[in-house]
Coordinates of C-alpha atoms in Angstrom, one line a residue:
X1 CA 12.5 12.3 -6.3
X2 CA 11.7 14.6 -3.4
X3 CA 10.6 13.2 0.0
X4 CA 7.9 15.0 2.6
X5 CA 8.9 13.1 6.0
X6 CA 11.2 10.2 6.5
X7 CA 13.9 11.4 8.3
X8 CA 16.7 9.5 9.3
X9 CA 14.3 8.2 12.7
X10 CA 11.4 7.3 10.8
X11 CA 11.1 3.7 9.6
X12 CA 9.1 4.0 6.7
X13 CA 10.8 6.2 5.7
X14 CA 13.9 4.3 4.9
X15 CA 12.5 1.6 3.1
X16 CA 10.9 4.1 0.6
X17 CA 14.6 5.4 0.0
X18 CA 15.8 1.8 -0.2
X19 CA 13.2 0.7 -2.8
X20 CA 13.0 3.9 -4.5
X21 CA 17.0 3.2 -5.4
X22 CA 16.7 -0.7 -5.7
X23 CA 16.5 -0.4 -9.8
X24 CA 19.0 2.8 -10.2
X25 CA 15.7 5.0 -11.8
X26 CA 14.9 7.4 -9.1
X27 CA 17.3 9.7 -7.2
X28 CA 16.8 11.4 -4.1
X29 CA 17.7 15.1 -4.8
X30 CA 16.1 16.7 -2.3
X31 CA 13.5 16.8 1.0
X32 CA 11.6 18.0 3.7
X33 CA 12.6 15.2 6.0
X34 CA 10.5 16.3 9.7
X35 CA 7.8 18.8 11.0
X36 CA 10.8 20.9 12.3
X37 CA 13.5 22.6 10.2
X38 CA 16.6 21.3 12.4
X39 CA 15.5 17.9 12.2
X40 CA 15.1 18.1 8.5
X41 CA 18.8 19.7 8.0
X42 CA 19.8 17.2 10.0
X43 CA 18.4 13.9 7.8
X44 CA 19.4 15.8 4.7
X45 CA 23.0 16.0 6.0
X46 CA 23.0 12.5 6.8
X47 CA 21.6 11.4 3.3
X48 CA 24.1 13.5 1.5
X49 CA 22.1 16.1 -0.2
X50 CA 23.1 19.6 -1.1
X51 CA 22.3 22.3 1.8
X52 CA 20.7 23.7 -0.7
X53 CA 18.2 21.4 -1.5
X54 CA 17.2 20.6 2.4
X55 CA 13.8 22.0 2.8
X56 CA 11.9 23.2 6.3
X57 CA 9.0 21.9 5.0
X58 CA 6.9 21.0 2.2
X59 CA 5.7 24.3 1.0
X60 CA 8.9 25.8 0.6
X61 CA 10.1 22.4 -1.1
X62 CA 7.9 22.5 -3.4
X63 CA 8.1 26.1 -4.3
X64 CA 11.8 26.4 -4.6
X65 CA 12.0 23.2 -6.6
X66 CA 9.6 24.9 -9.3
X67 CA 11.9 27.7 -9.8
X68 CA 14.9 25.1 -10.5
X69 CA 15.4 24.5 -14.5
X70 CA 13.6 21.3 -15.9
X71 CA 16.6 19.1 -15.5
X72 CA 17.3 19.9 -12.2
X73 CA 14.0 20.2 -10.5
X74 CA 12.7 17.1 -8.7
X75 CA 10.0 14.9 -10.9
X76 CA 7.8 14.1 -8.2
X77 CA 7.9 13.6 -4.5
X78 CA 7.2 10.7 -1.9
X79 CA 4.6 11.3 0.9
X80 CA 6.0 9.3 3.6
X81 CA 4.2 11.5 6.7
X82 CA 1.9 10.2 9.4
X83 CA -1.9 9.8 7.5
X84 CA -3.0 13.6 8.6
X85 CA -0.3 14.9 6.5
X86 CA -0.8 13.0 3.1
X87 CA -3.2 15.4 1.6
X88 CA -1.7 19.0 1.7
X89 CA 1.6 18.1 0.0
X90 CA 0.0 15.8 -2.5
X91 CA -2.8 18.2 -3.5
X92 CA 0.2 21.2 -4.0
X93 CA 2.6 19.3 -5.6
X94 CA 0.2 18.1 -8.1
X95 CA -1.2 21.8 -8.5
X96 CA 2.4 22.7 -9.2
X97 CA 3.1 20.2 -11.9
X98 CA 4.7 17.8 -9.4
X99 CA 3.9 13.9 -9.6
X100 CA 3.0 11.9 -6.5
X101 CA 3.7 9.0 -4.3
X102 CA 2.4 8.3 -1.4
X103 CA 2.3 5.9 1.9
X104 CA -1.1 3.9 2.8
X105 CA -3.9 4.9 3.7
X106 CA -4.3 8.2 1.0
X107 CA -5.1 10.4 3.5
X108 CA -7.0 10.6 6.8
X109 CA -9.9 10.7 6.0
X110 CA -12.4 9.6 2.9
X111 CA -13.6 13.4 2.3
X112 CA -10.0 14.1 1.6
X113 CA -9.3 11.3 -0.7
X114 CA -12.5 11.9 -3.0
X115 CA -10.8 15.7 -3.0
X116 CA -7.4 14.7 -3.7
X117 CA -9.1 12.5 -6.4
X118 CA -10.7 15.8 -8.2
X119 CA -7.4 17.2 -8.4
X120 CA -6.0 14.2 -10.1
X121 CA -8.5 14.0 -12.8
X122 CA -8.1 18.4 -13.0
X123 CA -4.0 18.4 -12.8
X124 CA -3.6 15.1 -15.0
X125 CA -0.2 14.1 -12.6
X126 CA 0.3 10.5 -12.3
X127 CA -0.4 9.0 -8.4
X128 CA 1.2 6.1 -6.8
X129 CA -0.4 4.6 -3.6
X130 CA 1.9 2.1 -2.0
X131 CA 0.0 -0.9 -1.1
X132 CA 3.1 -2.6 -1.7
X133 CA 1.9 -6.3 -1.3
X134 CA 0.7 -6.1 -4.7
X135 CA 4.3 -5.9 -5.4
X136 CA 5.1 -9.4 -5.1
X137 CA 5.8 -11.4 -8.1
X138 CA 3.7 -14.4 -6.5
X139 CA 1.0 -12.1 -6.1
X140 CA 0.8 -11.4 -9.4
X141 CA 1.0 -14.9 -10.5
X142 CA -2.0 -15.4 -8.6
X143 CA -4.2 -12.9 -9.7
X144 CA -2.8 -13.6 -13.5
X145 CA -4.2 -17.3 -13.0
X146 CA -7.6 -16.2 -11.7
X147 CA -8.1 -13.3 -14.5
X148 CA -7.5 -16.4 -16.8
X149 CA -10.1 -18.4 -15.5
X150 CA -7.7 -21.4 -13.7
X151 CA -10.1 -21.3 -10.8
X152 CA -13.3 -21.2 -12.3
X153 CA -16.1 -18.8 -10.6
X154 CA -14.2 -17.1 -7.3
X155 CA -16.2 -18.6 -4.5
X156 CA -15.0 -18.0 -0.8
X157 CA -12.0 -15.2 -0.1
X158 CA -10.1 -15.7 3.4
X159 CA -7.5 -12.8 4.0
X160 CA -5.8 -12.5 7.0
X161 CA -3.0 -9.9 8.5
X162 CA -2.3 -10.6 12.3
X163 CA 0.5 -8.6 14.1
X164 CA 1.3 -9.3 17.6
X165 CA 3.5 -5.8 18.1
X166 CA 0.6 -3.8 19.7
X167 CA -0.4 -6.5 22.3
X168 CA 0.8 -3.7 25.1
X169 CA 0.2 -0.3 25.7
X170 CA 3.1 0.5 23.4
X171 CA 2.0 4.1 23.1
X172 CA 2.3 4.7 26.5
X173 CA 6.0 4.1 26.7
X174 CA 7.4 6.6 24.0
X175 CA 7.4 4.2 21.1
X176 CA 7.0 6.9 17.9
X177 CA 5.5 4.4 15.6
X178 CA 2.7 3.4 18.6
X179 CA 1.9 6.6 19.5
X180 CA 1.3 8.1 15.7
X181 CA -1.0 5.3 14.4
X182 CA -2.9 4.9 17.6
X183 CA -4.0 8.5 17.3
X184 CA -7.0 9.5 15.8
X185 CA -6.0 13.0 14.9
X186 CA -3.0 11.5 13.1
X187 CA -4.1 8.2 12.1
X188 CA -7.2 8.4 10.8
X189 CA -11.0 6.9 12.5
X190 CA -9.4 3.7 12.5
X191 CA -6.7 1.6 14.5
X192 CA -5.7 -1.8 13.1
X193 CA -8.1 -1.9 10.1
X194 CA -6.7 1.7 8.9
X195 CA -3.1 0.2 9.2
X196 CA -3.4 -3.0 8.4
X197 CA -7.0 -4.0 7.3
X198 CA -6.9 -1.8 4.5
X199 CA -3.6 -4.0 3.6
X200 CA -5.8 -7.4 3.2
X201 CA -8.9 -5.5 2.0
X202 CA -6.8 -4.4 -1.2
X203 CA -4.9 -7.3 -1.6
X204 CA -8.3 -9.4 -1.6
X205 CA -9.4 -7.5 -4.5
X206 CA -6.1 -6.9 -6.0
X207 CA -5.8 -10.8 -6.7
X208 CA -9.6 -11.8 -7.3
X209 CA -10.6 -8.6 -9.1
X210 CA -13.2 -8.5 -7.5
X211 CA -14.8 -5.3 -5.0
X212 CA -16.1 -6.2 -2.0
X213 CA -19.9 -4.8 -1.6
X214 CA -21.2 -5.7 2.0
X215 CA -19.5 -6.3 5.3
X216 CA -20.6 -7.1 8.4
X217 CA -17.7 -6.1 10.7
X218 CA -17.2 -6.8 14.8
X219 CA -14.3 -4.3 15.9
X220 CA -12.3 -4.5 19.5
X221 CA -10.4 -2.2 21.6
X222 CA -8.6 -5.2 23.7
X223 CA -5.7 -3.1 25.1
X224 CA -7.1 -0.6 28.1
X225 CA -6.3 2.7 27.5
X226 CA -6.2 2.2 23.6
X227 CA -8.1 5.0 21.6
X228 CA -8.0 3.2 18.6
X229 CA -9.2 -0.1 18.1
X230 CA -6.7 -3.0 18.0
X231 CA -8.6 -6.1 16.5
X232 CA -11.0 -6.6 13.2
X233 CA -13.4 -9.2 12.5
X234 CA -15.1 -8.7 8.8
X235 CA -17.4 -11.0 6.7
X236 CA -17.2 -10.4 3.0
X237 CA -19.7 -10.4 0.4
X238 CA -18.4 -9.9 -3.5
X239 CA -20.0 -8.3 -6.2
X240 CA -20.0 -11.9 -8.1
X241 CA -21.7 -13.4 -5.3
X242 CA -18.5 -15.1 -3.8
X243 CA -18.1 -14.7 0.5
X244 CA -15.2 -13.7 2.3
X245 CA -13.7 -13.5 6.0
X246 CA -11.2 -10.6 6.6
X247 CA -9.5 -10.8 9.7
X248 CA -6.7 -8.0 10.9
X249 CA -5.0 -7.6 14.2
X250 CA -2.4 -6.0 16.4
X251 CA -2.8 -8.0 19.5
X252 CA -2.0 -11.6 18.2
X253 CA 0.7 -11.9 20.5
X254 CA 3.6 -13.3 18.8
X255 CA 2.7 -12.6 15.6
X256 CA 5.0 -10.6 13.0
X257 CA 3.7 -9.3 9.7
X258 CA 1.8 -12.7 8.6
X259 CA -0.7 -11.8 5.9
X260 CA -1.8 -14.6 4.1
X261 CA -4.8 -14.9 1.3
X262 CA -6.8 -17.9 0.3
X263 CA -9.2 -18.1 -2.6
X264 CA -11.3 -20.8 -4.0
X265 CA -13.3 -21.3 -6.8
X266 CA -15.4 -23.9 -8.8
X267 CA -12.1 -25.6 -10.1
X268 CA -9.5 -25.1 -7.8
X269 CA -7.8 -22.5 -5.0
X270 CA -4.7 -20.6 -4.1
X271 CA -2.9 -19.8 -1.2
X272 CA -0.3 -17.0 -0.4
X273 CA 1.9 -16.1 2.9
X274 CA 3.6 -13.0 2.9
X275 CA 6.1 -14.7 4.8
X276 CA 6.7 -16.9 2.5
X277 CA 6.8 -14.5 -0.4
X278 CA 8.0 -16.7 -3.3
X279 CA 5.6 -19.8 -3.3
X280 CA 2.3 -19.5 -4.5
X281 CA 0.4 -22.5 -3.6
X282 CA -1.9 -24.3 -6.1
X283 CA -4.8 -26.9 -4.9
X284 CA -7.3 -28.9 -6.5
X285 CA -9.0 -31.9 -5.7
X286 CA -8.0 -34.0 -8.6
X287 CA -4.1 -33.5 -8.3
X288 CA -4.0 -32.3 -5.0
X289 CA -1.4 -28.9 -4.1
X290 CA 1.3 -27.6 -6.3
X291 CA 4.0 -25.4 -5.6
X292 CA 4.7 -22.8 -7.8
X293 CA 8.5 -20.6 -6.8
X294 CA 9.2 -17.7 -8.2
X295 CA 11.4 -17.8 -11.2
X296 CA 10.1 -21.4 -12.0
X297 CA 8.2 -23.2 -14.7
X298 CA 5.9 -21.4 -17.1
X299 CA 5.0 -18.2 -15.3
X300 CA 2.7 -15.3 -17.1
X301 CA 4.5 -12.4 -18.3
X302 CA 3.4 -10.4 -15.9
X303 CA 4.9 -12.0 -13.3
X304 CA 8.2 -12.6 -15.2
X305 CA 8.2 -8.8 -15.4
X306 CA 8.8 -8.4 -11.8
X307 CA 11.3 -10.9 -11.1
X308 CA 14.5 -9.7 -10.6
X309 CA 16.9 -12.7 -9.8
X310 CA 17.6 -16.5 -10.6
X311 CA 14.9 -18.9 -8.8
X312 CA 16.0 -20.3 -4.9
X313 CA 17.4 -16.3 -4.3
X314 CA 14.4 -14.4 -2.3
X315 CA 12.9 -11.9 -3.1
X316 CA 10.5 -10.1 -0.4
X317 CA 9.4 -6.5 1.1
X318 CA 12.2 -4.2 -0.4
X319 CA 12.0 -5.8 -4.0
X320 CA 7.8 -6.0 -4.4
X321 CA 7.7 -2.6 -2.8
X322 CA 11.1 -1.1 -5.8
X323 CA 8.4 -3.1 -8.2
X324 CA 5.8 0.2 -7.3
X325 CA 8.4 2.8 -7.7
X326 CA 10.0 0.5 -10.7
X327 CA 6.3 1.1 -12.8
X328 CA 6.0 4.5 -11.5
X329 CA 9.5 5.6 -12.9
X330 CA 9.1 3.8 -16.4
X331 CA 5.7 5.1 -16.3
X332 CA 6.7 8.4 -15.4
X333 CA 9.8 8.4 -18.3
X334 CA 7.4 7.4 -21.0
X335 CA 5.3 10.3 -20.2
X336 CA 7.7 13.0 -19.9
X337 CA 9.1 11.2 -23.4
X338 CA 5.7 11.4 -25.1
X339 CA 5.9 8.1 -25.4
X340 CA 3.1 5.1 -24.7
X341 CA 3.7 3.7 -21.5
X342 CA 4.2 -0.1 -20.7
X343 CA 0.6 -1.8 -19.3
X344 CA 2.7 -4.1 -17.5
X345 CA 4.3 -0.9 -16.0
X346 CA 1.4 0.7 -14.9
X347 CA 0.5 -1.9 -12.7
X348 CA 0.9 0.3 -9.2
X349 CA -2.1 1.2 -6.6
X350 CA -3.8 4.6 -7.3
X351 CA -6.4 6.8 -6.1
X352 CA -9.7 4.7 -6.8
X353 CA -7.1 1.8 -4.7
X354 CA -7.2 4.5 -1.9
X355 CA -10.4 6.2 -1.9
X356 CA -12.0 2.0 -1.4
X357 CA -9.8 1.5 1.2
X358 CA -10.7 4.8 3.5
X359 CA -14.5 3.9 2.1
X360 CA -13.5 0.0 4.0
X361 CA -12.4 1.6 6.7
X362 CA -15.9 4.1 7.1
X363 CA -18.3 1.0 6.1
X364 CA -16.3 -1.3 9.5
X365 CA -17.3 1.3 11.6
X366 CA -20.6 2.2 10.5
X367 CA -21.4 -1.8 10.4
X368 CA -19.7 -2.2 13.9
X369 CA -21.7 0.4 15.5
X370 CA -24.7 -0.7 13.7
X371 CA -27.5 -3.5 15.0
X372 CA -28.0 -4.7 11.1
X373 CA -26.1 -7.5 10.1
X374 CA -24.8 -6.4 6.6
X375 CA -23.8 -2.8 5.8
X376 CA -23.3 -1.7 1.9
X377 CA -19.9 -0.6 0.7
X378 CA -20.2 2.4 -1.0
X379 CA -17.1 4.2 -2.3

């Protein structure tokens, strides 16, 4: 693996790195780690990677990495940059024979996605978008049991993702991560529902296999000064006739990173807390709500697949987001073996995962600036 971004400051960054390693299939070989040369020597020195193979920036990583033999070249790299610099590294790399990874949302903007998507389909490289909820073995469980029919017809969706961080002017006090995703030029159109929202929009059709094809959405800038705004307020409609709420914020004050799903259907419901990772809870009216842990009772082989440890040891954020770069390496390998890869492997977020979720992001604020109460998704 080569990374763009993600130097030694950058939080994101580090967690790639961590989950990238978790499984002992990827190595970091080499990077261009910051927008500045200096910086990027610097967080290839404190990784531990060859001089050689630190990078001034993504160009000249991927163009000396080509020249390396086959067995010593990187495989693919991880896009780990602010949203405005997603697209130019992934679109070269993949015109250079390099696969791709990349951080949430695709790119800034949904133009750029539906181009990075014709490059795809032309260069044929494999593409990994990190929605790394989906990661989560419980998560899985859940959609497994509605794909088999448990709940019946999916009815009502309620997905939440509340964050209390941003309840300042955070940006205006130095903080890197406030002042990058409260930017438009580097962030994207949107605030919270580009950073967040996009989180509980793919999750809700991650589990329910469902796409979402009207909103209605109310948008709020709470925090004075704010370009961006900081609060979401979405009503759902599916395409099987089922209704949802989406609700995403930054200014919950006292918040953490509490996303939570609930789903009903004719026979029974589920409900999921991200912060409570490995119980998946299991409701109807007849018998009332079961708990189902991770690494307990008859699970679906899905599931099973991306459980790591004995039941009553947690798993959370680092192992469901290794499970992403876990498919994408044994997906990857099989490929480069000529071999048939895994299904249960290729389970990881793509493009059509990203170009929906800038298309979510569009459709909020075309139906928040609009008088009409629904607006279509169109992606």
């Amino acid at each position: 693996m080569g990374m763009v971004g993600g130097g030694i400051d950058a939080f994101i960054g580090s967690v790639h790195r961590m989950a990238a390693a978790l499984d002992g299939q990827i190595e970091l070989v080499c990077g261009a780690f910051s927008s500045t040369a200096e910086r990027s020597k610097k967080s290839g020195e404190a990784l531990g990677l060859p001089a050689d193979r630190v990078y001034a920036n993504f160009e000249e990583m991927i163009q000396k990495e080509k020249e390396l033999p086959e067995g010593q070249r990187m495989d693919f790299i991880s896009i780990v940059t602010p949203n405005h610099m997603h697209f130019g590294p992934a679109k070269m790399a993949m015109e250079n024979g390099f696969h791709v990874v990349c951080d949430k949302p695709v790119t800034l903007n949904l133009e750029e996605a539906k181009a990075l998507k014709e490059v795809i389909d032309r260069t044929g490289m494999l593409f990994c978008l990190t929605h790394n909820y989906t990661g989560y073995p419980m998560v899985k469980e859940a959609r497994e049991m509605i794909k088999s029919g448990k709940l019946g017809k999916i009815r009502k969706v309620i997905v939440e993702y509340p964050q209390g961080w941003l309840a300042q002017l955070l940006e205006a006090s130095g903080n890197k991560q406030a002042d990058w995703r409260t930017d438009p030029a580097r962030s994207g159109a949107a605030g919270c529902m580009g950073d967040i929202g996009t989180h509980a929009e793919n999750l809700a059709e991650y589990i329910t296999g469902l796409k979402i094809t009207e909103l209605c959405a109310d948008l709020t800038t709470f925090v004075e000064g704010r370009k961006l705004e900081d609060d979401g307020n979405v009503l759902l409609r599916f395409d099987n006739g089922a209704k949802g709420v989406l609700h995403a914020s930054q200014i919950c004050n006292g918040e953490e990173n509490d996303l939570n799903i609930r789903v009903y259907g004719e026979l029974g419901g589920i409900q999921w807390f991200q912060m409570e990772p490995n119980t998946l809870l299991y409701k109807t009216n007849e018998e009332g709500t079961r708990r189902i842990r991770t690494g307990v009772g008859n699970l679906s082989e899905h599931t099973k697949a991306h459980i790591r440890i004995p039941a009553g040891h947690p798993e959370a954020f680092l192992e469901a987001f290794a499970n992403l770069y876990r498919n994408f390496a044994f997906t990857l390998r099989s490929r480069l073996n000529g071999e048939e890869p895994n299904p249960i492997y290729q389970d990881f977020p793509g493009i059509e995962e990203g170009i929906r979720g800038l298309a979510f992001i569009d459709t909020c604020i075309a139906s928040n600036n609009s008088n009409e109460k629904w607006t279509k998704f169109v992606s």
